[in-house]
Amino acid sequence: MASATKKLTLIRHAKSSWDDGELDDKQRPLTRRGEKDAAHIGRWLKEQHWRPDTLWSSNALRAMMTAKIIASTAKISLSSLDKKKKLYLAEASDLLGFINDLDDRIDHIALVGHNPGLLDLINALTGEMIDSLPTCSVYLIEFPCRTWQEVTIGSGTTQTKISPKKLR
């Protein structure tokens, strides 16, 4: 049976490299700072006893690297990690549609993705008006509902937000 609340963790990928102008956008890797930031965030999430039911990432290399580093340092099973093509550069409306279609047996999902879609989604779901979402930032939003279809504009409350800069 589904719980009375749903939790959504949104994570923007860590800092990525623009060094190789020949690389396709999906193939851009993380910088060393990006790798360190993802590890810091992963350790912090572990301390918070963060345990999503599943962790899904955009299929971009920078997002997958972020997800793998966070999962590893937070001690989350990599078997719960999956990549989803539809998360790559998705707009807020597409992300909300993706969330509304989730299996209700999932009570807590973590998504690693991109701006501006994640920023717009956070603002829409929580009613906040944040103007930036730094790389590797995490937002945990809670919804007082039993099904993902009930997740709508303004229905979420931010439970936690953190960025690597706050951990330095």
PDB file of C-alpha atoms in Angstrom:
ATOM      1  CA  MET A   1       0.000   0.000   0.000  1.00  0.00           C
ATOM      2  CA  ALA A   2       1.266   3.477  -0.855  1.00  0.00           C
ATOM      3  CA  SER A   3       2.187   5.832   1.954  1.00  0.00           C
ATOM      4  CA  ALA A   4       0.251   9.044   2.644  1.00  0.00           C
ATOM      5  CA  THR A   5       3.117  11.143   1.331  1.00  0.00           C
ATOM      6  CA  LYS A   6       5.274  11.124  -1.757  1.00  0.00           C
ATOM      7  CA  LYS A   7       8.832  12.457  -1.760  1.00  0.00           C
ATOM      8  CA  LEU A   8      10.728  13.821  -4.736  1.00  0.00           C
ATOM      9  CA  THR A   9      14.449  14.552  -4.628  1.00  0.00           C
ATOM     10  CA  LEU A  10      15.601  16.729  -7.516  1.00  0.00           C
ATOM     11  CA  ILE A  11      19.342  16.970  -8.155  1.00  0.00           C
ATOM     12  CA  ARG A  12      20.979  19.142 -10.775  1.00  0.00           C
ATOM     13  CA  HIS A  13      24.023  17.458 -12.310  1.00  0.00           C
ATOM     14  CA  ALA A  14      27.416  18.566 -10.968  1.00  0.00           C
ATOM     15  CA  LYS A  15      29.751  20.968 -12.769  1.00  0.00           C
ATOM     16  CA  SER A  16      30.580  19.705 -16.231  1.00  0.00           C
ATOM     17  CA  SER A  17      33.433  20.373 -18.591  1.00  0.00           C
ATOM     18  CA  TRP A  18      33.272  22.542 -21.694  1.00  0.00           C
ATOM     19  CA  ASP A  19      36.947  21.870 -22.523  1.00  0.00           C
ATOM     20  CA  ASP A  20      36.302  19.758 -25.614  1.00  0.00           C
ATOM     21  CA  GLY A  21      34.216  21.766 -28.072  1.00  0.00           C
ATOM     22  CA  GLU A  22      33.981  18.738 -30.361  1.00  0.00           C
ATOM     23  CA  LEU A  23      32.046  16.640 -27.828  1.00  0.00           C
ATOM     24  CA  ASP A  24      28.336  16.143 -28.256  1.00  0.00           C
ATOM     25  CA  ASP A  25      26.478  17.848 -25.353  1.00  0.00           C
ATOM     26  CA  LYS A  26      25.346  14.482 -23.961  1.00  0.00           C
ATOM     27  CA  GLN A  27      28.975  13.316 -23.744  1.00  0.00           C
ATOM     28  CA  ARG A  28      30.337  16.165 -21.595  1.00  0.00           C
ATOM     29  CA  PRO A  29      31.949  14.727 -18.424  1.00  0.00           C
ATOM     30  CA  LEU A  30      32.201  16.244 -14.964  1.00  0.00           C
ATOM     31  CA  THR A  31      35.109  18.446 -13.986  1.00  0.00           C
ATOM     32  CA  ARG A  32      37.242  17.479 -10.977  1.00  0.00           C
ATOM     33  CA  ARG A  33      35.280  20.022  -8.932  1.00  0.00           C
ATOM     34  CA  GLY A  34      32.049  18.435 -10.150  1.00  0.00           C
ATOM     35  CA  GLU A  35      33.232  15.012  -9.015  1.00  0.00           C
ATOM     36  CA  LYS A  36      34.228  16.389  -5.591  1.00  0.00           C
ATOM     37  CA  ASP A  37      30.935  18.268  -5.209  1.00  0.00           C
ATOM     38  CA  ALA A  38      28.924  15.130  -6.035  1.00  0.00           C
ATOM     39  CA  ALA A  39      30.904  13.178  -3.426  1.00  0.00           C
ATOM     40  CA  HIS A  40      30.318  15.921  -0.798  1.00  0.00           C
ATOM     41  CA  ILE A  41      26.596  15.898  -1.552  1.00  0.00           C
ATOM     42  CA  GLY A  42      26.500  12.092  -1.406  1.00  0.00           C
ATOM     43  CA  ARG A  43      28.166  12.051   2.009  1.00  0.00           C
ATOM     44  CA  TRP A  44      25.803  14.753   3.272  1.00  0.00           C
ATOM     45  CA  LEU A  45      22.771  12.819   2.001  1.00  0.00           C
ATOM     46  CA  LYS A  46      24.050   9.680   3.730  1.00  0.00           C
ATOM     47  CA  GLU A  47      24.257  11.636   7.013  1.00  0.00           C
ATOM     48  CA  GLN A  48      20.621  12.690   6.474  1.00  0.00           C
ATOM     49  CA  HIS A  49      19.622   9.006   6.105  1.00  0.00           C
ATOM     50  CA  TRP A  50      18.450   9.715   2.547  1.00  0.00           C
ATOM     51  CA  ARG A  51      16.941   6.575   1.070  1.00  0.00           C
ATOM     52  CA  PRO A  52      15.037   7.023  -2.182  1.00  0.00           C
ATOM     53  CA  ASP A  53      13.234   3.965  -3.513  1.00  0.00           C
ATOM     54  CA  THR A  54      14.841   4.572  -6.875  1.00  0.00           C
ATOM     55  CA  LEU A  55      17.313   6.966  -8.494  1.00  0.00           C
ATOM     56  CA  TRP A  56      16.843   7.950 -12.115  1.00  0.00           C
ATOM     57  CA  SER A  57      19.139  10.093 -14.190  1.00  0.00           C
ATOM     58  CA  SER A  58      19.133  11.845 -17.520  1.00  0.00           C
ATOM     59  CA  ASN A  59      21.121   9.854 -20.059  1.00  0.00           C
ATOM     60  CA  ALA A  60      23.705  12.655 -20.363  1.00  0.00           C
ATOM     61  CA  LEU A  61      27.153  11.554 -19.162  1.00  0.00           C
ATOM     62  CA  ARG A  62      27.432  14.445 -16.667  1.00  0.00           C
ATOM     63  CA  ALA A  63      24.107  13.486 -15.043  1.00  0.00           C
ATOM     64  CA  MET A  64      24.933   9.762 -14.933  1.00  0.00           C
ATOM     65  CA  MET A  65      28.361  10.498 -13.405  1.00  0.00           C
ATOM     66  CA  THR A  66      26.691  12.705 -10.778  1.00  0.00           C
ATOM     67  CA  ALA A  67      24.121  10.020  -9.969  1.00  0.00           C
ATOM     68  CA  LYS A  68      26.750   7.266  -9.693  1.00  0.00           C
ATOM     69  CA  ILE A  69      29.024   9.305  -7.412  1.00  0.00           C
ATOM     70  CA  ILE A  70      26.127  10.358  -5.166  1.00  0.00           C
ATOM     71  CA  ALA A  71      24.737   6.812  -4.999  1.00  0.00           C
ATOM     72  CA  SER A  72      28.155   5.395  -4.190  1.00  0.00           C
ATOM     73  CA  THR A  73      29.021   7.887  -1.443  1.00  0.00           C
ATOM     74  CA  ALA A  74      25.471   7.865  -0.005  1.00  0.00           C
ATOM     75  CA  LYS A  75      25.604   4.038   0.051  1.00  0.00           C
ATOM     76  CA  ILE A  76      22.566   3.683  -2.219  1.00  0.00           C
ATOM     77  CA  SER A  77      22.444   0.488  -4.252  1.00  0.00           C
ATOM     78  CA  LEU A  78      23.451   1.129  -7.848  1.00  0.00           C
ATOM     79  CA  SER A  79      20.805  -1.420  -8.841  1.00  0.00           C
ATOM     80  CA  SER A  80      18.265   1.335  -8.115  1.00  0.00           C
ATOM     81  CA  LEU A  81      20.002   3.643 -10.627  1.00  0.00           C
ATOM     82  CA  ASP A  82      18.547   3.863 -14.097  1.00  0.00           C
ATOM     83  CA  LYS A  83      18.950   6.334 -16.946  1.00  0.00           C
ATOM     84  CA  LYS A  84      15.968   7.870 -18.665  1.00  0.00           C
ATOM     85  CA  LYS A  85      16.312   9.514 -22.053  1.00  0.00           C
ATOM     86  CA  LYS A  86      13.212  11.642 -21.450  1.00  0.00           C
ATOM     87  CA  LEU A  87      14.945  13.420 -18.516  1.00  0.00           C
ATOM     88  CA  TYR A  88      17.616  14.893 -20.820  1.00  0.00           C
ATOM     89  CA  LEU A  89      17.027  18.682 -20.951  1.00  0.00           C
ATOM     90  CA  ALA A  90      13.341  18.100 -20.106  1.00  0.00           C
ATOM     91  CA  GLU A  91      11.120  21.107 -19.496  1.00  0.00           C
ATOM     92  CA  ALA A  92       9.157  21.433 -16.255  1.00  0.00           C
ATOM     93  CA  SER A  93       5.890  20.334 -17.873  1.00  0.00           C
ATOM     94  CA  ASP A  94       7.541  17.184 -19.270  1.00  0.00           C
ATOM     95  CA  LEU A  95       9.105  16.429 -15.884  1.00  0.00           C
ATOM     96  CA  LEU A  96       5.742  16.837 -14.159  1.00  0.00           C
ATOM     97  CA  GLY A  97       4.162  14.479 -16.686  1.00  0.00           C
ATOM     98  CA  PHE A  98       6.937  11.965 -16.025  1.00  0.00           C
ATOM     99  CA  ILE A  99       6.329  12.252 -12.255  1.00  0.00           C
ATOM    100  CA  ASN A 100       2.542  11.928 -12.628  1.00  0.00           C
ATOM    101  CA  ASP A 101       3.076   8.641 -14.508  1.00  0.00           C
ATOM    102  CA  LEU A 102       5.206   7.035 -11.779  1.00  0.00           C
ATOM    103  CA  ASP A 103       4.177   3.756 -10.185  1.00  0.00           C
ATOM    104  CA  ASP A 104       2.419   4.563  -6.900  1.00  0.00           C
ATOM    105  CA  ARG A 105       4.334   1.786  -5.136  1.00  0.00           C
ATOM    106  CA  ILE A 106       7.303   4.191  -5.311  1.00  0.00           C
ATOM    107  CA  ASP A 107       7.105   6.578  -2.357  1.00  0.00           C
ATOM    108  CA  HIS A 108      10.411   8.418  -2.826  1.00  0.00           C
ATOM    109  CA  ILE A 109      12.123   9.003  -6.147  1.00  0.00           C
ATOM    110  CA  ALA A 110      15.323  10.898  -6.883  1.00  0.00           C
ATOM    111  CA  LEU A 111      15.879  12.454 -10.313  1.00  0.00           C
ATOM    112  CA  VAL A 112      19.200  13.817 -11.612  1.00  0.00           C
ATOM    113  CA  GLY A 113      18.669  16.281 -14.426  1.00  0.00           C
ATOM    114  CA  HIS A 114      19.253  19.693 -15.916  1.00  0.00           C
ATOM    115  CA  ASN A 115      18.349  23.348 -15.772  1.00  0.00           C
ATOM    116  CA  PRO A 116      16.208  25.217 -16.602  1.00  0.00           C
ATOM    117  CA  GLY A 117      13.682  22.371 -16.313  1.00  0.00           C
ATOM    118  CA  LEU A 118      14.543  21.451 -12.714  1.00  0.00           C
ATOM    119  CA  LEU A 119      14.536  25.071 -11.539  1.00  0.00           C
ATOM    120  CA  ASP A 120      11.171  25.727 -13.198  1.00  0.00           C
ATOM    121  CA  LEU A 121       9.746  22.510 -11.746  1.00  0.00           C
ATOM    122  CA  ILE A 122      10.866  23.361  -8.195  1.00  0.00           C
ATOM    123  CA  ASN A 123       9.283  26.800  -8.466  1.00  0.00           C
ATOM    124  CA  ALA A 124       6.061  25.358  -9.897  1.00  0.00           C
ATOM    125  CA  LEU A 125       5.680  22.536  -7.387  1.00  0.00           C
ATOM    126  CA  THR A 126       6.574  24.537  -4.272  1.00  0.00           C
ATOM    127  CA  GLY A 127       5.401  28.034  -5.138  1.00  0.00           C
ATOM    128  CA  GLU A 128       8.900  29.288  -4.337  1.00  0.00           C
ATOM    129  CA  MET A 129      10.550  31.728  -6.684  1.00  0.00           C
ATOM    130  CA  ILE A 130      14.198  30.764  -6.534  1.00  0.00           C
ATOM    131  CA  ASP A 131      16.192  32.336  -9.325  1.00  0.00           C
ATOM    132  CA  SER A 132      19.069  29.885  -9.582  1.00  0.00           C
ATOM    133  CA  LEU A 133      19.819  26.235  -9.010  1.00  0.00           C
ATOM    134  CA  PRO A 134      23.592  25.806  -8.759  1.00  0.00           C
ATOM    135  CA  THR A 135      25.223  22.660 -10.079  1.00  0.00           C
ATOM    136  CA  CYS A 136      24.834  19.613  -7.814  1.00  0.00           C
ATOM    137  CA  SER A 137      22.117  21.290  -5.746  1.00  0.00           C
ATOM    138  CA  VAL A 138      19.536  19.064  -4.096  1.00  0.00           C
ATOM    139  CA  TYR A 139      15.871  19.812  -3.370  1.00  0.00           C
ATOM    140  CA  LEU A 140      13.732  17.342  -1.439  1.00  0.00           C
ATOM    141  CA  ILE A 141      10.045  18.097  -1.899  1.00  0.00           C
ATOM    142  CA  GLU A 142       7.239  16.343  -0.051  1.00  0.00           C
ATOM    143  CA  PHE A 143       3.651  15.984  -1.214  1.00  0.00           C
ATOM    144  CA  PRO A 144       0.656  15.133   1.027  1.00  0.00           C
ATOM    145  CA  CYS A 145      -0.796  12.535  -1.321  1.00  0.00           C
ATOM    146  CA  ARG A 146      -0.988   8.799  -1.953  1.00  0.00           C
ATOM    147  CA  THR A 147      -0.565   8.846  -5.731  1.00  0.00           C
ATOM    148  CA  TRP A 148       1.864  10.565  -8.079  1.00  0.00           C
ATOM    149  CA  GLN A 149      -1.101  11.721 -10.174  1.00  0.00           C
ATOM    150  CA  GLU A 150      -2.032  14.016  -7.261  1.00  0.00           C
ATOM    151  CA  VAL A 151       1.288  15.889  -7.543  1.00  0.00           C
ATOM    152  CA  THR A 152       0.304  19.240  -9.045  1.00  0.00           C
ATOM    153  CA  ILE A 153       1.444  22.828  -9.287  1.00  0.00           C
ATOM    154  CA  GLY A 154       1.837  24.285  -5.790  1.00  0.00           C
ATOM    155  CA  SER A 155       1.176  20.996  -3.981  1.00  0.00           C
ATOM    156  CA  GLY A 156       4.705  20.416  -2.668  1.00  0.00           C
ATOM    157  CA  THR A 157       6.650  21.648   0.332  1.00  0.00           C
ATOM    158  CA  THR A 158      10.435  21.918   0.337  1.00  0.00           C
ATOM    159  CA  GLN A 159      11.790  19.718   3.142  1.00  0.00           C
ATOM    160  CA  THR A 160      15.499  20.126   2.446  1.00  0.00           C
ATOM    161  CA  LYS A 161      17.685  22.093   0.081  1.00  0.00           C
ATOM    162  CA  ILE A 162      21.447  22.091  -0.122  1.00  0.00           C
ATOM    163  CA  SER A 163      24.184  23.075  -2.542  1.00  0.00           C
ATOM    164  CA  PRO A 164      27.855  22.070  -2.523  1.00  0.00           C
ATOM    165  CA  LYS A 165      28.858  25.656  -1.714  1.00  0.00           C
ATOM    166  CA  LYS A 166      27.027  25.372   1.637  1.00  0.00           C
ATOM    167  CA  LEU A 167      29.097  22.286   2.469  1.00  0.00           C
ATOM    168  CA  ARG A 168      32.505  23.821   1.712  1.00  0.00           C
TER     169      ARG A 168
END
